[in-house]
């Protein structure tokens, strides 16, 4: 069994380069709009490391900006119309900047409505055409400050209509945004998956420490464990999501992403060898605090006022929980079926090995700003959710109904009391 795990790790190390995918590769772009009469000002905040995804670009802070190249990128991918007719657009500035503590290129442009008034329709594929899951936050500038989120442009939703009186994004949009965010968060999903896989297992204390028993928990105890895991994670990330989003604490993003990646390795080790009874619940709560900080960076990038931040935090949190609940309903019954097969332990060790490698790869990518062969793998899963789920169903059923069945939940039963000498003699007779 150990040889199988070592072969699996060696295979991954062979095909995954040292500089690997980032934990949060999707990034964001800020698009600020300011409308006055028939004229709209548009400011694009392009994070430098994300902009460099375009072939031929390798910019660093302070480097001379190839203004012509940047202008061509923007003109080819951003179109502004009014009344169905193209507006007269002009790029008025391209410069280095700092956006949310990250190096960026800031592009300013104007558009004039051919009809003499709005509303304007913005269509953009900038950044979303090279980074799967990339989001463009479109905000209205009010009294010189970026204060009202109007909507989000993505690869599948490239257009947004805006005018001076457009309704700002509400609770419903934030709920949907939270659900999409957790679905795109490969690191968050892998962390939860590794924790949930241990729910049917029973930890027993041995002379060498805690070990997983060959006996499995019944569906009832397993569901209670899963509920405890999800609840602990929810409490943890809810606390830091609120604290960081309100600006009470500002953690360094790179360190937060590093700890998120490392949490997967810790959870993977617990899946192979339990740290203590119900350790996965404690891990979910503890690392939920770290994952909440990562969630909060998304809200911080929206640069909302206090009221809108509170609405965003509430909606974003609800969206995350709804996505988690949906995931539990779709995944947990299948995990319990798979756990009854004799090869479930081998599967868990293999996935744990993958989790450790993915964790190390993400950490390397975070500190080197590079990608790896893991990125297409995760992007492929995200791009084909139905097919991925069908494959998952097949794998779980195959594990559960091949190779025989494991014993029931005898490990969770109370141990029999030692017999007295008199009882032993009576039993012998």
XYZ file of N, CA and C in Angstrom, residues 95-348:
762
model
N -0.776 54.182 -17.329
C 0.270 54.439 -16.328
C 0.319 53.323 -15.302
N 1.455 53.220 -14.606
C 1.572 52.294 -13.486
C 0.739 52.803 -12.317
N 0.274 51.879 -11.476
C -0.472 52.254 -10.290
C -0.449 51.141 -9.262
N -0.977 51.409 -8.097
C -1.136 50.418 -7.027
C -2.624 50.280 -6.747
N -3.142 49.074 -6.892
C -4.559 48.812 -6.658
C -4.673 47.692 -5.640
N -5.278 48.004 -4.476
C -5.401 47.018 -3.399
C -4.056 46.379 -3.069
N -3.042 47.233 -2.930
C -1.689 46.821 -2.545
C -1.002 45.952 -3.591
N -1.483 45.958 -4.826
C -0.863 45.179 -5.882
C -0.470 46.093 -7.037
N 0.656 45.767 -7.672
C 1.096 46.534 -8.831
C 0.093 46.371 -9.959
N -0.198 47.473 -10.632
C -1.212 47.443 -11.685
C -0.859 48.434 -12.781
N -1.505 48.240 -13.925
C -1.487 49.225 -15.005
C -2.880 49.836 -15.062
N -2.970 51.155 -15.003
C -4.247 51.859 -14.990
C -4.447 52.533 -16.348
N -5.551 52.184 -16.999
C -5.868 52.729 -18.323
C -7.109 53.609 -18.205
N -7.006 54.853 -18.649
C -8.141 55.778 -18.634
C -8.640 55.987 -20.055
N -9.953 55.972 -20.229
C -10.522 56.196 -21.554
C -11.858 56.925 -21.420
N -12.286 57.545 -22.496
C -13.576 58.246 -22.517
C -14.400 57.739 -23.682
N -15.714 57.885 -23.545
C -16.631 57.517 -24.620
C -17.720 58.570 -24.697
N -18.100 58.914 -25.913
C -19.157 59.899 -26.141
C -20.305 59.210 -26.854
N -21.518 59.376 -26.312
C -22.686 58.722 -26.893
C -23.054 59.340 -28.237
N -23.276 58.519 -29.255
C -23.685 59.055 -30.561
C -25.129 59.558 -30.556
N -25.902 59.137 -29.537
C -27.298 59.551 -29.468
C -27.488 60.778 -28.598
N -26.423 61.240 -27.966
C -26.523 62.424 -27.127
C -26.891 62.136 -25.688
N -27.162 60.865 -25.361
C -27.486 60.495 -23.976
C -27.230 59.012 -23.786
N -27.329 58.569 -22.532
C -27.141 57.154 -22.223
C -28.440 56.392 -22.415
N -28.572 55.161 -21.895
C -27.504 54.467 -21.165
C -26.422 53.917 -22.106
N -25.271 53.652 -21.498
C -24.157 53.054 -22.227
C -24.164 51.542 -21.988
N -23.764 50.803 -22.990
C -23.560 49.355 -22.851
C -22.081 49.067 -23.023
N -21.484 48.490 -21.982
C -20.065 48.133 -22.016
C -19.950 46.639 -22.300
N -19.188 46.300 -23.333
C -18.905 44.907 -23.638
C -17.399 44.704 -23.555
N -16.977 43.736 -22.754
C -15.544 43.547 -22.540
C -15.185 42.069 -22.432
N -14.099 41.709 -23.105
C -13.495 40.378 -22.934
C -12.070 40.523 -22.424
N -11.709 41.731 -22.003
C -10.355 41.993 -21.522
C -10.083 41.175 -20.264
N -9.018 40.436 -20.232
C -8.572 39.556 -19.156
C -9.392 38.268 -19.069
N -10.697 38.348 -19.327
C -11.514 37.135 -19.222
C -11.231 36.165 -20.358
N -10.580 36.662 -21.439
C -10.289 35.769 -22.559
C -8.990 34.988 -22.377
N -8.207 35.328 -21.357
C -6.962 34.594 -21.111
C -6.922 33.931 -19.741
N -7.851 34.294 -18.841
C -7.873 33.708 -17.500
C -9.282 33.214 -17.203
N -9.455 31.902 -17.136
C -10.762 31.331 -16.816
C -11.196 31.775 -15.428
N -12.449 32.209 -15.319
C -12.979 32.609 -14.026
C -12.667 34.034 -13.635
N -11.931 34.759 -14.480
C -11.580 36.148 -14.154
C -12.856 36.994 -14.095
N -12.882 37.948 -13.170
C -14.050 38.797 -12.973
C -13.665 40.272 -13.092
N -14.523 41.027 -13.731
C -14.335 42.472 -13.865
C -15.431 43.157 -13.056
N -15.048 43.822 -11.971
C -16.010 44.527 -11.129
C -16.231 45.927 -11.688
N -17.468 46.198 -12.073
C -17.825 47.496 -12.645
C -18.472 48.334 -11.544
N -17.823 49.440 -11.194
C -18.306 50.292 -10.103
C -18.504 51.720 -10.586
N -19.489 52.389 -10.030
C -19.753 53.785 -10.357
C -19.013 54.687 -9.384
N -18.360 55.696 -9.915
C -17.662 56.675 -9.084
C -18.667 57.727 -8.630
N -18.758 57.926 -7.332
C -19.662 58.914 -6.745
C -18.848 59.905 -5.931
N -18.908 61.167 -6.326
C -18.179 62.237 -5.640
C -16.697 61.904 -5.522
N -16.149 61.398 -6.617
C -14.715 61.125 -6.676
C -14.276 59.837 -6.028
N -15.207 59.032 -5.500
C -14.845 57.782 -4.840
C -15.571 56.599 -5.480
N -14.856 55.488 -5.536
C -15.431 54.244 -6.055
C -16.338 53.663 -4.992
N -17.664 53.842 -5.165
C -18.540 53.558 -4.033
C -19.658 52.579 -4.331
N -20.061 52.406 -5.586
C -21.238 51.605 -5.872
C -20.941 50.536 -6.922
N -21.020 49.278 -6.523
C -20.821 48.171 -7.450
C -22.077 48.011 -8.304
N -21.919 48.086 -9.624
C -23.053 47.981 -10.529
C -23.244 46.559 -11.051
N -22.169 45.826 -11.179
C -22.274 44.469 -11.693
C -20.913 43.863 -11.940
N -20.923 42.647 -12.473
C -19.689 41.901 -12.719
C -19.696 41.393 -14.155
N -18.601 41.611 -14.856
C -18.425 41.094 -16.216
C -17.536 39.863 -16.140
N -17.963 38.797 -16.779
C -17.200 37.541 -16.806
C -17.108 37.048 -18.252
N -16.452 35.907 -18.442
C -16.318 35.348 -19.784
C -17.672 34.954 -20.365
N -18.623 34.588 -19.511
C -19.947 34.170 -19.980
C -20.967 35.297 -19.944
N -20.641 36.392 -19.285
C -21.523 37.554 -19.211
C -20.674 38.786 -19.510
N -20.517 39.088 -20.794
C -19.548 40.094 -21.219
C -20.106 41.506 -21.293
N -21.406 41.684 -21.182
C -21.985 43.010 -21.338
C -22.664 43.489 -20.054
N -22.669 44.797 -19.882
C -23.343 45.414 -18.742
C -23.817 46.793 -19.165
N -25.069 47.090 -18.894
C -25.638 48.401 -19.219
C -25.526 49.312 -18.014
N -24.991 50.503 -18.231
C -24.782 51.441 -17.126
C -25.217 52.842 -17.540
N -25.717 53.577 -16.560
C -25.955 55.007 -16.734
C -25.820 55.675 -15.381
N -26.094 56.937 -15.322
C -25.892 57.686 -14.086
C -26.832 57.231 -12.979
N -27.885 56.496 -13.338
C -28.881 56.083 -12.337
C -29.040 54.569 -12.270
N -28.092 53.825 -12.801
C -28.178 52.359 -12.755
C -28.269 51.869 -11.322
N -29.125 50.882 -11.117
C -29.282 50.322 -9.784
C -28.036 49.525 -9.413
N -27.524 49.762 -8.226
C -26.317 49.048 -7.804
C -26.640 47.608 -7.423
N -25.609 46.775 -7.422
C -25.777 45.355 -7.115
C -26.346 45.175 -5.715
N -27.295 44.239 -5.593
C -27.940 44.007 -4.313
C -27.589 42.662 -3.704
N -28.420 42.234 -2.750
C -28.156 41.003 -2.008
C -28.148 39.788 -2.928
N -29.100 39.746 -3.879
C -29.181 38.597 -4.773
C -27.933 38.410 -5.597
N -27.398 39.538 -6.107
C -26.168 39.449 -6.892
C -25.002 38.972 -6.042
N -24.957 39.410 -4.784
C -23.865 38.998 -3.899
C -23.962 37.511 -3.546
N -25.198 37.004 -3.393
C -25.375 35.571 -3.126
C -24.859 34.758 -4.309
N -25.246 35.171 -5.526
C -24.775 34.467 -6.720
C -23.260 34.563 -6.837
N -22.717 35.727 -6.488
C -21.270 35.919 -6.571
C -20.551 35.004 -5.579
N -21.103 34.844 -4.376
C -20.508 33.951 -3.381
C -20.522 32.501 -3.840
N -21.622 32.087 -4.468
C -21.715 30.715 -4.963
C -20.696 30.469 -6.071
N -20.557 31.426 -6.977
C -19.581 31.272 -8.055
C -18.157 31.286 -7.522
N -17.927 32.096 -6.483
C -16.573 32.213 -5.960
C -16.090 30.891 -5.361
N -16.936 30.241 -4.570
C -16.513 28.980 -3.957
C -16.390 27.897 -5.031
N -17.214 27.985 -6.084
C -17.114 27.001 -7.171
C -15.816 27.163 -7.946
N -15.303 28.403 -8.023
C -14.051 28.660 -8.738
C -12.826 28.490 -7.846
N -13.047 28.377 -6.539
C -11.923 28.299 -5.603
C -11.420 26.876 -5.456
N -10.507 26.468 -6.326
C -10.031 25.089 -6.317
C -9.439 24.712 -4.960
N -8.700 25.643 -4.357
C -8.045 25.334 -3.083
C -9.060 25.139 -1.964
N -10.097 25.984 -1.924
C -11.138 25.828 -0.899
C -11.871 24.490 -1.070
N -12.197 24.159 -2.311
C -12.922 22.917 -2.573
C -12.084 21.689 -2.230
N -10.801 21.733 -2.561
C -9.932 20.587 -2.258
C -9.773 20.421 -0.752
N -9.657 21.531 -0.020
C -9.553 21.466 1.440
C -10.797 20.798 2.028
N -11.989 21.248 1.612
C -13.220 20.668 2.136
C -13.381 19.213 1.718
N -12.998 18.890 0.491
C -13.125 17.513 0.015
C -12.284 16.560 0.845
N -11.053 16.961 1.147
C -10.172 16.103 1.942
C -10.743 15.903 3.342
N -11.314 16.958 3.925
C -11.915 16.826 5.259
C -13.145 15.922 5.223
N -13.991 16.090 4.206
C -15.222 15.303 4.133
C -14.955 13.821 3.902
N -13.855 13.505 3.217
C -13.538 12.092 2.966
C -13.253 11.326 4.252
N -12.876 12.034 5.311
C -12.583 11.349 6.573
C -13.832 11.133 7.418
N -14.970 11.707 7.004
C -16.187 11.610 7.816
C -16.644 10.171 8.061
N -16.583 9.246 7.092
C -17.024 7.878 7.371
C -16.007 7.053 8.159
N -14.799 7.560 8.334
C -13.753 6.800 9.009
C -13.857 6.943 10.526
N -13.339 5.961 11.235
C -13.389 5.957 12.699
C -11.966 5.951 13.233
N -11.621 6.975 14.011
C -10.284 7.072 14.594
C -10.233 6.297 15.902
N -9.209 5.469 16.062
C -9.028 4.697 17.286
C -7.612 4.941 17.815
N -7.485 4.936 19.120
C -6.170 5.126 19.733
C -5.465 3.782 19.826
N -4.225 3.744 19.370
C -3.407 2.538 19.432
C -2.129 2.856 20.205
N -1.304 1.851 20.383
C -0.045 2.070 21.077
C 0.870 3.011 20.324
N 0.668 3.142 19.008
C 1.503 4.019 18.172
C 0.827 5.357 17.913
N -0.307 5.636 18.609
C -1.026 6.889 18.401
C -2.357 6.642 17.708
N -2.978 7.717 17.216
C -4.277 7.586 16.563
C -4.114 6.989 15.170
N -5.021 6.063 14.819
C -5.036 5.446 13.506
C -6.493 5.292 13.048
N -6.685 5.212 11.727
C -8.025 4.944 11.206
C -8.308 3.460 11.325
N -9.489 3.115 11.831
C -9.898 1.722 11.962
C -10.373 1.193 10.612
N -10.331 -0.135 10.448
C -10.877 -0.731 9.227
C -12.403 -0.682 9.237
N -12.984 -0.462 10.401
C -14.436 -0.350 10.507
C -14.862 1.065 10.122
N -16.061 1.196 9.556
C -16.558 2.485 9.098
C -17.761 2.914 9.923
N -17.927 4.228 10.034
C -19.084 4.766 10.749
C -20.348 4.566 9.917
N -21.482 4.426 10.585
C -22.750 4.325 9.882
C -23.136 5.666 9.277
N -24.203 5.675 8.474
C -24.606 6.901 7.783
C -24.958 8.003 8.770
N -25.649 7.639 9.888
C -26.033 8.641 10.884
C -24.833 9.344 11.501
N -23.902 8.587 12.115
C -22.704 9.222 12.684
C -21.879 9.965 11.639
N -21.831 9.429 10.414
C -21.072 10.083 9.353
C -21.678 11.442 9.020
N -22.996 11.519 8.927
C -23.659 12.789 8.621
C -23.459 13.801 9.753
N -23.446 13.316 10.995
C -23.191 14.230 12.122
C -21.785 14.812 12.033
N -20.819 13.978 11.652
C -19.441 14.466 11.495
C -19.373 15.512 10.393
N -20.045 15.227 9.293
C -20.035 16.148 8.161
C -20.682 17.475 8.547
N -21.787 17.411 9.270
C -22.443 18.633 9.732
C -21.514 19.422 10.645
N -20.788 18.728 11.511
C -19.847 19.403 12.411
C -18.709 20.055 11.629
N -18.211 19.359 10.599
C -17.123 19.895 9.787
C -17.557 21.166 9.074
N -18.717 21.093 8.403
C -19.206 22.248 7.640
C -19.538 23.408 8.570
N -20.125 23.115 9.720
C -20.469 24.173 10.682
C -19.214 24.859 11.208
N -18.203 24.073 11.553
C -16.955 24.653 12.062
C -16.301 25.533 11.007
N -16.292 25.058 9.758
C -15.703 25.848 8.670
C -16.493 27.136 8.459
N -17.825 27.043 8.532
C -18.680 28.216 8.347
C -18.432 29.261 9.427
N -18.368 28.824 10.674
C -18.127 29.761 11.774
C -16.770 30.434 11.609
N -15.764 29.635 11.261
C -14.419 30.181 11.107
C -14.336 31.228 10.016
N -14.825 30.899 8.817
C -14.662 31.850 7.720
C -15.610 33.042 7.844
N -16.749 32.860 8.536
C -17.677 33.980 8.711
C -17.057 35.079 9.570
N -16.318 34.670 10.602
C -15.696 35.646 11.501
C -14.685 36.505 10.758
N -13.748 35.879 10.074
C -12.701 36.650 9.408
C -13.220 37.350 8.148
N -14.234 36.785 7.501
C -14.830 37.456 6.351
C -15.370 38.818 6.757
N -16.032 38.877 7.897
C -16.584 40.143 8.382
C -15.482 41.089 8.850
N -14.558 40.562 9.655
C -13.513 41.401 10.244
C -12.635 42.040 9.166
N -12.209 41.246 8.192
C -11.316 41.758 7.146
C -12.071 42.658 6.175
N -13.311 42.282 5.820
C -14.083 43.082 4.869
C -14.372 44.478 5.405
N -14.550 44.601 6.712
C -14.819 45.908 7.316
C -13.550 46.708 7.562
N -12.392 46.114 7.239
C -11.141 46.845 7.379
C -10.587 46.875 8.786
N -11.113 46.039 9.674
C -10.601 46.016 11.052
C -9.241 45.340 11.121
N -8.966 44.502 10.144
C -7.677 43.815 10.087
C -7.339 43.584 8.624
N -6.126 43.928 8.233
C -5.714 43.785 6.839
C -4.521 42.835 6.751
N -4.768 41.561 6.454
C -3.666 40.596 6.368
C -2.957 40.704 5.020
N -1.675 40.372 4.972
C -0.964 40.340 3.681
C -1.506 39.202 2.821
N -1.959 39.541 1.619
C -2.658 38.577 0.762
C -1.794 37.356 0.462
N -0.522 37.573 0.185
C 0.343 36.448 -0.195
C 0.461 35.439 0.947
N 0.552 35.928 2.177
C 0.657 35.011 3.318
C -0.660 34.277 3.550
N -1.776 34.962 3.339
C -3.071 34.314 3.488
C -3.203 33.178 2.479
N -2.868 33.449 1.219
C -2.968 32.420 0.194
C -2.021 31.257 0.480
N -0.860 31.566 1.065
C 0.087 30.507 1.424
C -0.500 29.592 2.495
N -1.103 30.185 3.519
C -1.703 29.380 4.594
C -2.902 28.585 4.086
N -3.651 29.156 3.148
C -4.766 28.413 2.557
C -4.236 27.166 1.848
N -3.169 27.332 1.081
C -2.571 26.192 0.381
C -2.033 25.159 1.369
N -1.359 25.624 2.426
C -0.801 24.696 3.409
C -1.891 23.960 4.183
N -3.068 24.578 4.321
C -4.161 23.908 5.037
C -4.555 22.618 4.344
N -4.389 22.568 3.030
C -4.713 21.348 2.283
C -3.751 20.226 2.655
N -2.475 20.570 2.783
C -1.476 19.553 3.156
C -1.752 19.015 4.557
N -2.128 19.887 5.484
C -2.423 19.451 6.857
C -3.647 18.533 6.861
N -4.691 18.935 6.132
C -5.894 18.100 6.053
C -5.587 16.763 5.389
N -4.701 16.777 4.398
C -4.319 15.535 3.715
C -3.596 14.591 4.665
N -2.705 15.135 5.489
C -2.009 14.295 6.477
C -3.009 13.688 7.453
N -3.997 14.467 7.861
C -5.009 13.962 8.780
C -5.826 12.850 8.129
N -6.001 12.911 6.814
C -6.746 11.868 6.103
C -5.977 10.555 6.086
N -4.646 10.632 6.091
C -3.815 9.423 6.113
C -3.656 8.913 7.533
N -3.412 9.820 8.462
C -3.195 9.448 9.855
C -3.841 10.491 10.760
N -4.948 10.141 11.428
C -5.656 11.139 12.236
C -4.776 11.715 13.346
N -4.867 13.031 13.505
C -4.079 13.681 14.544
C -4.649 13.378 15.925
N -5.976 13.334 15.984
C -6.685 12.968 17.215
C -8.139 12.741 16.828
N -8.951 12.248 17.743
C -10.353 11.975 17.445
C -11.055 13.269 17.040
N -11.807 13.211 15.945
C -12.546 14.363 15.416
C -11.623 15.541 15.110
N -10.398 15.249 14.733
C -9.453 16.317 14.409
C -9.876 17.122 13.207
N -10.619 16.500 12.279
C -11.035 17.210 11.080
C -11.981 18.362 11.408
N -12.750 18.239 12.503
C -13.650 19.326 12.900
C -12.845 20.529 13.384
N -11.828 20.266 14.194
C -10.972 21.349 14.675
C -10.207 21.997 13.522
N -9.732 21.172 12.581
C -9.025 21.711 11.424
C -9.943 22.597 10.594
N -11.202 22.182 10.424
C -12.153 22.967 9.643
C -12.375 24.337 10.271
N -12.511 24.375 11.592
C -12.726 25.658 12.267
C -11.497 26.541 12.236
N -10.335 25.940 12.513
C -9.091 26.715 12.561
C -8.736 27.285 11.192
N -8.727 26.431 10.194
C -8.358 26.912 8.865
C -9.512 27.658 8.193
N -10.724 27.501 8.722
C -11.830 28.321 8.226
C -11.546 29.802 8.436
N -10.855 30.122 9.534
C -10.460 31.509 9.792
C -9.557 32.024 8.669
N -8.631 31.183 8.227
C -7.706 31.594 7.161
C -8.440 31.709 5.828
N -9.286 30.731 5.524
C -10.019 30.771 4.262
C -10.950 31.981 4.220
N -11.491 32.391 5.368
C -12.346 33.577 5.418
C -11.598 34.832 5.014
N -10.320 34.917 5.379
C -9.510 36.062 4.964
C -9.364 36.086 3.452
N -9.199 34.900 2.851
C -9.084 34.826 1.394
C -10.403 35.230 0.733
N -11.546 34.788 1.303
C -12.839 35.206 0.776
C -12.965 36.721 0.829
N -12.482 37.314 1.926
C -12.662 38.750 2.145
C -11.905 39.588 1.127
N -10.801 39.071 0.594
C -10.044 39.855 -0.381
C -10.901 40.168 -1.604
N -11.828 39.269 -1.934
C -12.725 39.526 -3.061
C -13.616 40.721 -2.781
N -14.155 40.797 -1.567
C -15.017 41.932 -1.219
C -14.202 43.217 -1.125
N -12.984 43.132 -0.597
C -12.135 44.321 -0.518
C -11.866 44.893 -1.904
N -11.726 44.010 -2.895
C -11.440 44.472 -4.249
C -12.614 45.227 -4.864
N -13.803 45.109 -4.265
C -14.958 45.852 -4.769
C -14.948 47.302 -4.296
N -14.184 47.597 -3.230
C -14.065 48.963 -2.702
C -15.423 49.603 -2.439
N -16.239 48.939 -1.631
C -17.597 49.411 -1.348
C -17.625 50.299 -0.122
N -18.717 51.071 0.016
C -18.907 51.833 1.247
C -19.391 50.884 2.345
N -19.557 51.401 3.555
C -19.862 50.547 4.713
C -21.162 49.770 4.531
N -22.236 50.467 4.127
C -23.528 49.798 3.981
C -23.474 48.696 2.937
N -22.886 49.011 1.791
C -22.805 48.025 0.720
C -21.863 46.883 1.082
N -20.842 47.182 1.894
C -19.938 46.120 2.353
C -20.683 45.117 3.224
N -21.530 45.614 4.125
C -22.309 44.713 4.983
C -23.255 43.843 4.156
N -23.896 44.441 3.137
C -24.766 43.667 2.251
C -23.954 42.619 1.495
N -22.767 43.025 1.028
C -21.904 42.100 0.287
C -21.451 40.948 1.168
N -21.069 41.246 2.417
C -20.626 40.201 3.342
C -21.747 39.204 3.592
N -22.962 39.724 3.837
C -24.105 38.851 4.097
C -24.413 37.981 2.886
N -24.543 38.615 1.717
C -24.873 37.865 0.516
C -23.780 36.889 0.124
N -22.538 37.334 0.213
C -21.402 36.488 -0.141
C -21.367 35.252 0.760
N -21.599 35.458 2.052
C -21.583 34.342 3.002
C -22.725 33.368 2.720
N -23.913 33.905 2.453
C -25.046 33.038 2.136
C -24.745 32.215 0.883
N -24.150 32.870 -0.121
C -23.812 32.164 -1.353
C -22.829 31.038 -1.120
N -21.817 31.293 -0.285
C -20.830 30.260 0.031
C -21.502 29.079 0.716
N -22.384 29.370 1.671
C -23.041 28.290 2.414
C -23.979 27.485 1.515
N -24.687 28.173 0.626
C -25.578 27.449 -0.295
C -24.775 26.529 -1.210
N -23.633 27.013 -1.682
C -22.787 26.185 -2.536
C -22.245 24.990 -1.757
N -21.847 25.220 -0.505
C -21.359 24.118 0.332
C -22.452 23.089 0.574
N -23.666 23.569 0.882
C -24.783 22.659 1.142
C -25.090 21.822 -0.088
N -25.086 22.468 -1.256
C -25.332 21.736 -2.494
C -24.253 20.681 -2.707
N -23.009 21.054 -2.440
C -21.912 20.106 -2.583
C -22.050 18.913 -1.653
N -22.447 19.169 -0.405
C -22.628 18.090 0.572
C -23.723 17.126 0.102
N -24.841 17.685 -0.372
C -25.954 16.844 -0.821
C -25.572 15.984 -2.022
N -24.725 16.520 -2.897
C -24.352 15.796 -4.103
C -23.227 14.793 -3.878
N -22.397 15.060 -2.859
C -21.163 14.286 -2.710
C -21.212 13.275 -1.568
N -21.767 13.676 -0.425
C -21.654 12.862 0.789
C -22.273 11.469 0.658
N -23.491 11.324 0.116
C -24.024 9.957 -0.010
C -23.107 9.050 -0.825
N -22.476 9.596 -1.853
C -21.574 8.794 -2.679
C -20.297 8.437 -1.925
N -19.811 9.384 -1.114
C -18.627 9.097 -0.297
C -18.912 7.954 0.669
N -20.113 7.954 1.240
C -20.459 6.899 2.197
C -20.545 5.542 1.501
N -21.045 5.519 0.266
C -21.073 4.270 -0.497
C -19.648 3.785 -0.759
N -18.784 4.703 -1.182
C -17.398 4.346 -1.491
C -16.656 3.867 -0.256
N -16.978 4.432 0.906
C -16.270 4.088 2.142
C -16.489 2.643 2.550
N -17.572 2.029 2.071
C -17.843 0.639 2.424
C -17.032 -0.349 1.592
N -16.332 0.152 0.580
C -15.482 -0.724 -0.221
C -14.112 -0.888 0.404
N -13.463 -2.009 0.106
C -12.171 -2.311 0.726
C -11.036 -1.420 0.216
N -11.230 -0.753 -0.925
C -10.166 0.068 -1.495
C -10.309 1.559 -1.149
N -11.258 1.865 -0.262
C -11.470 3.278 0.079
C -10.235 3.880 0.736
N -9.575 3.104 1.584
C -8.371 3.600 2.245
C -7.278 3.939 1.249
N -7.118 3.086 0.238
C -6.122 3.350 -0.803
C -6.469 4.624 -1.566
N -7.755 4.790 -1.862
C -8.209 6.003 -2.563
C -7.909 7.249 -1.736
N -8.193 7.192 -0.431
C -7.938 8.341 0.446
C -6.453 8.679 0.497
